[in-house]
mmCIF file of C-alpha atoms in Angstrom:
data_model
loop_
_atom_site.group_PDB
_atom_site.id
_atom_site.type_symbol
_atom_site.label_atom_id
_atom_site.label_comp_id
_atom_site.label_asym_id
_atom_site.label_seq_id
_atom_site.Cartn_x
_atom_site.Cartn_y
_atom_site.Cartn_z
ATOM 1 C CA MET A 1 -66.025 -67.197 18.152
ATOM 2 C CA LYS A 2 -65.745 -69.506 21.168
ATOM 3 C CA ARG A 3 -61.976 -69.891 20.735
ATOM 4 C CA TRP A 4 -61.465 -66.100 20.494
ATOM 5 C CA PHE A 5 -63.377 -65.670 23.750
ATOM 6 C CA GLY A 6 -61.175 -68.283 25.418
ATOM 7 C CA LEU A 7 -58.033 -66.680 24.016
ATOM 8 C CA SER A 8 -59.155 -63.202 25.143
ATOM 9 C CA LEU A 9 -59.835 -64.567 28.619
ATOM 10 C CA LEU A 10 -56.379 -66.210 28.754
ATOM 11 C CA ILE A 11 -54.639 -63.006 27.657
ATOM 12 C CA GLY A 12 -56.633 -60.985 30.183
ATOM 13 C CA VAL A 13 -55.618 -63.308 33.011
ATOM 14 C CA LEU A 14 -51.938 -63.173 31.978
ATOM 15 C CA LEU A 15 -51.939 -59.378 31.757
ATOM 16 C CA THR A 16 -53.867 -58.936 35.005
ATOM 17 C CA GLY A 17 -51.479 -61.249 36.819
ATOM 18 C CA SER A 18 -48.423 -59.493 35.474
ATOM 19 C CA MET A 19 -49.786 -56.009 36.148
ATOM 20 C CA SER A 20 -51.093 -56.513 39.698
ATOM 21 C CA PRO A 21 -47.784 -55.461 41.344
ATOM 22 C CA ALA A 22 -47.730 -52.417 39.068
ATOM 23 C CA LEU A 23 -51.245 -51.368 39.994
ATOM 24 C CA ALA A 24 -50.554 -51.792 43.690
ATOM 25 C CA GLN A 25 -47.598 -49.408 43.496
ATOM 26 C CA THR A 26 -48.021 -46.295 41.378
ATOM 27 C CA LYS A 27 -44.817 -44.470 42.362
ATOM 28 C CA THR A 28 -42.066 -44.759 39.739
ATOM 29 C CA LYS A 29 -38.782 -46.090 41.138
ATOM 30 C CA PRO A 30 -35.491 -44.426 40.243
ATOM 31 C CA SER A 31 -33.281 -46.335 37.848
ATOM 32 C CA GLY A 32 -30.904 -48.767 39.524
ATOM 33 C CA THR A 33 -33.092 -49.494 42.557
ATOM 34 C CA SER A 34 -34.552 -52.919 43.203
ATOM 35 C CA GLY A 35 -38.241 -53.631 43.576
ATOM 36 C CA ILE A 36 -41.178 -54.519 41.390
ATOM 37 C CA GLY A 37 -43.283 -51.490 40.476
ATOM 38 C CA TRP A 38 -44.699 -49.593 37.554
ATOM 39 C CA ASN A 39 -41.823 -48.178 35.471
ATOM 40 C CA GLY A 40 -43.643 -47.698 32.190
ATOM 41 C CA TRP A 41 -45.108 -49.394 29.169
ATOM 42 C CA GLY A 42 -44.386 -49.399 25.484
ATOM 43 C CA VAL A 43 -44.827 -50.821 22.019
ATOM 44 C CA GLN A 44 -42.642 -52.927 19.751
ATOM 45 C CA VAL A 45 -42.724 -53.910 16.077
ATOM 46 C CA GLY A 46 -40.576 -56.161 13.956
ATOM 47 C CA LEU A 47 -40.151 -59.195 11.732
ATOM 48 C CA SER A 48 -39.904 -62.881 12.547
ATOM 49 C CA SER A 49 -38.581 -65.944 10.760
ATOM 50 C CA SER A 50 -40.309 -69.355 10.597
ATOM 51 C CA PRO A 51 -43.081 -68.312 10.497
ATOM 52 C CA ASP A 52 -42.152 -65.323 8.339
ATOM 53 C CA GLN A 53 -44.279 -62.610 9.891
ATOM 54 C CA PHE A 54 -44.668 -58.981 10.770
ATOM 55 C CA PHE A 55 -45.393 -58.560 14.495
ATOM 56 C CA GLY A 56 -46.426 -55.798 16.822
ATOM 57 C CA GLY A 57 -47.152 -55.717 20.501
ATOM 58 C CA VAL A 58 -46.964 -54.117 23.912
ATOM 59 C CA HIS A 59 -44.699 -54.532 26.920
ATOM 60 C CA PHE A 60 -44.763 -53.426 30.549
ATOM 61 C CA ASN A 61 -41.609 -52.417 32.434
ATOM 62 C CA LEU A 62 -42.384 -53.577 35.967
ATOM 63 C CA GLY A 63 -39.066 -52.729 37.557
ATOM 64 C CA GLU A 64 -36.216 -54.761 38.983
ATOM 65 C CA PHE A 65 -36.676 -57.795 41.214
ATOM 66 C CA ALA A 66 -32.893 -58.048 41.707
ATOM 67 C CA ARG A 67 -30.071 -55.598 41.068
ATOM 68 C CA ASN A 68 -29.980 -54.840 37.295
ATOM 69 C CA VAL A 69 -32.530 -57.622 36.567
ATOM 70 C CA ARG A 70 -35.841 -56.229 35.334
ATOM 71 C CA PHE A 71 -39.207 -57.859 34.779
ATOM 72 C CA ARG A 72 -40.817 -56.984 31.429
ATOM 73 C CA PRO A 73 -43.892 -58.984 30.308
ATOM 74 C CA THR A 74 -44.692 -58.757 26.572
ATOM 75 C CA LEU A 75 -47.646 -59.539 24.330
ATOM 76 C CA ASP A 76 -47.108 -59.787 20.539
ATOM 77 C CA LEU A 77 -49.424 -60.409 17.593
ATOM 78 C CA GLY A 78 -47.771 -61.799 14.453
ATOM 79 C CA VAL A 79 -49.431 -62.069 11.028
ATOM 80 C CA GLY A 80 -48.258 -63.721 7.819
ATOM 81 C CA ASP A 81 -47.096 -67.078 6.462
ATOM 82 C CA HIS A 82 -50.647 -68.539 6.719
ATOM 83 C CA VAL A 83 -50.794 -68.215 10.516
ATOM 84 C CA THR A 84 -51.806 -65.669 13.142
ATOM 85 C CA LEU A 85 -49.600 -65.982 16.220
ATOM 86 C CA ILE A 86 -50.210 -64.472 19.655
ATOM 87 C CA GLN A 87 -47.277 -64.787 22.047
ATOM 88 C CA ALA A 88 -47.338 -63.745 25.721
ATOM 89 C CA LEU A 89 -44.008 -63.880 27.583
ATOM 90 C CA ALA A 90 -42.946 -63.005 31.125
ATOM 91 C CA GLU A 91 -39.411 -61.793 30.408
ATOM 92 C CA ALA A 92 -36.475 -61.089 32.718
ATOM 93 C CA HIS A 93 -33.479 -59.078 31.446
ATOM 94 C CA TYR A 94 -30.079 -58.469 32.967
ATOM 95 C CA VAL A 95 -29.112 -54.893 31.979
ATOM 96 C CA PHE A 96 -25.353 -54.297 31.956
ATOM 97 C CA PRO A 97 -24.950 -51.229 34.207
ATOM 98 C CA LYS A 98 -21.407 -50.096 33.284
ATOM 99 C CA VAL A 99 -22.246 -48.999 29.741
ATOM 100 C CA GLN A 100 -23.218 -45.325 29.453
ATOM 101 C CA VAL A 101 -25.231 -44.628 26.269
ATOM 102 C CA TRP A 102 -26.370 -47.876 24.596
ATOM 103 C CA LYS A 103 -26.890 -50.394 27.406
ATOM 104 C CA PRO A 104 -26.855 -54.051 26.326
ATOM 105 C CA TYR A 105 -29.149 -56.581 28.000
ATOM 106 C CA VAL A 106 -29.665 -60.341 27.858
ATOM 107 C CA GLY A 107 -32.316 -62.595 29.288
ATOM 108 C CA GLY A 108 -35.194 -64.850 28.529
ATOM 109 C CA GLY A 109 -38.901 -65.310 28.777
ATOM 110 C CA ALA A 110 -41.504 -68.002 29.318
ATOM 111 C CA GLY A 111 -45.208 -67.957 28.529
ATOM 112 C CA LEU A 112 -47.728 -69.143 25.948
ATOM 113 C CA ALA A 113 -47.987 -69.055 22.161
ATOM 114 C CA TYR A 114 -51.354 -69.394 20.405
ATOM 115 C CA ALA A 115 -51.351 -70.128 16.660
ATOM 116 C CA ASP A 116 -54.416 -69.922 14.380
ATOM 117 C CA PHE A 117 -53.612 -71.470 10.988
ATOM 118 C CA ASN A 118 -55.239 -70.182 7.800
ATOM 119 C CA SER A 119 -53.998 -72.977 5.490
ATOM 120 C CA GLY A 120 -50.774 -74.534 4.215
ATOM 121 C CA ALA A 121 -47.968 -76.403 5.982
ATOM 122 C CA GLY A 122 -50.144 -79.496 6.336
ATOM 123 C CA ARG A 123 -52.794 -77.588 8.304
ATOM 124 C CA ARG A 124 -56.443 -76.961 7.598
ATOM 125 C CA SER A 125 -57.929 -73.496 7.832
ATOM 126 C CA GLY A 126 -59.147 -72.959 11.381
ATOM 127 C CA ASP A 127 -56.655 -75.321 13.048
ATOM 128 C CA THR A 128 -55.372 -73.852 16.307
ATOM 129 C CA VAL A 129 -52.683 -74.796 18.769
ATOM 130 C CA THR A 130 -51.620 -73.380 22.153
ATOM 131 C CA LYS A 131 -48.127 -74.291 23.314
ATOM 132 C CA PHE A 132 -45.619 -73.378 26.000
ATOM 133 C CA SER A 133 -43.387 -70.556 24.770
ATOM 134 C CA LEU A 134 -39.729 -70.061 25.662
ATOM 135 C CA ALA A 135 -37.332 -67.458 24.242
ATOM 136 C CA ALA A 136 -33.797 -66.151 24.713
ATOM 137 C CA VAL A 137 -33.593 -62.345 24.470
ATOM 138 C CA GLY A 138 -30.790 -59.890 23.753
ATOM 139 C CA GLY A 139 -30.719 -56.232 22.833
ATOM 140 C CA VAL A 140 -29.429 -52.712 23.356
ATOM 141 C CA GLU A 141 -31.348 -49.720 24.689
ATOM 142 C CA THR A 142 -30.782 -46.017 25.156
ATOM 143 C CA ARG A 143 -32.566 -43.309 27.097
ATOM 144 C CA LEU A 144 -33.912 -40.429 25.013
ATOM 145 C CA LYS A 145 -34.185 -36.775 26.071
ATOM 146 C CA SER A 146 -37.922 -37.250 26.526
ATOM 147 C CA ALA A 147 -37.217 -39.818 29.314
ATOM 148 C CA SER A 148 -38.507 -42.591 27.074
ATOM 149 C CA THR A 149 -36.355 -45.593 26.169
ATOM 150 C CA PHE A 150 -35.630 -46.805 22.638
ATOM 151 C CA TYR A 151 -34.312 -50.313 21.944
ATOM 152 C CA PHE A 152 -33.286 -52.870 19.312
ATOM 153 C CA GLU A 153 -33.885 -56.480 20.264
ATOM 154 C CA GLY A 154 -33.490 -60.045 19.016
ATOM 155 C CA LYS A 155 -35.259 -63.156 20.308
ATOM 156 C CA VAL A 156 -34.546 -66.817 19.615
ATOM 157 C CA GLY A 157 -37.627 -68.997 20.000
ATOM 158 C CA LEU A 158 -37.075 -72.262 21.840
ATOM 159 C CA GLY A 159 -40.682 -73.550 21.965
ATOM 160 C CA ASP A 160 -42.549 -75.572 19.319
ATOM 161 C CA ALA A 161 -44.932 -72.781 18.274
ATOM 162 C CA ASP A 162 -42.426 -69.924 18.635
ATOM 163 C CA PRO A 163 -40.834 -68.114 15.698
ATOM 164 C CA ASP A 164 -37.241 -69.292 15.231
ATOM 165 C CA PHE A 165 -35.991 -65.687 15.342
ATOM 166 C CA LYS A 166 -37.542 -62.264 15.969
ATOM 167 C CA LEU A 167 -35.885 -58.917 15.296
ATOM 168 C CA GLY A 168 -37.634 -55.819 16.587
ATOM 169 C CA VAL A 169 -37.497 -52.232 17.724
ATOM 170 C CA GLY A 170 -39.417 -50.722 20.626
ATOM 171 C CA TRP A 171 -40.168 -47.667 22.728
ATOM 172 C CA THR A 172 -40.978 -47.463 26.435
ATOM 173 C CA TRP A 173 -42.711 -44.509 28.126
ATOM 174 C CA LYS A 174 -43.078 -43.812 31.820
#
C-alpha cells in the first residue's frame, strides 16, 4: 500500500508539472502557431514487446514550443508478462507540415518507468523497480471531421525498464 501511495504521488507531480502551462492558458491555439497551451487530450491503446503486454493510457497535447514541434506528455499502464508497468514520458514530436492528410511525425520522450513484478524472470512477487525511461517515437496522424485527431504510433524503448517496442493507436480531442 505504501508503494502505491508513493507511485500515485509521483504520477500526480509529473502530471501537475506537465499540465500547469495548460491550466494557465485555456484558449486553444490555431494549428501551426507556436506556444505552449492546452490543445487537447486523448487516449491510446496498444501492444508492447519485451515485456509482452497490452497497454492503455492518456496523453495531453500542450501545443508547440517551436515551429512544428509539439509537446505531448503521456502516461501508460501496461499489464501482462508477469509485470505491471507504468510509464510517464514528456514527449516532443516534429510534425512534418507539408503532408496534407496523414501527417507523419518523429520525436522522443524522457520520463520514468515503474515496474511491479508478479513473478518469473528471476523476480519475486512484489519486487518493484523505478528507472529512467527514454523512447524514440514515430507515427502518422490525421484530422477527423469531428476536429479530433486519430493516429498510429510506434515507440522504441531505450531505457532498462522500457518495453523494447510499442505499437499503438490513439485519439485526441480538443
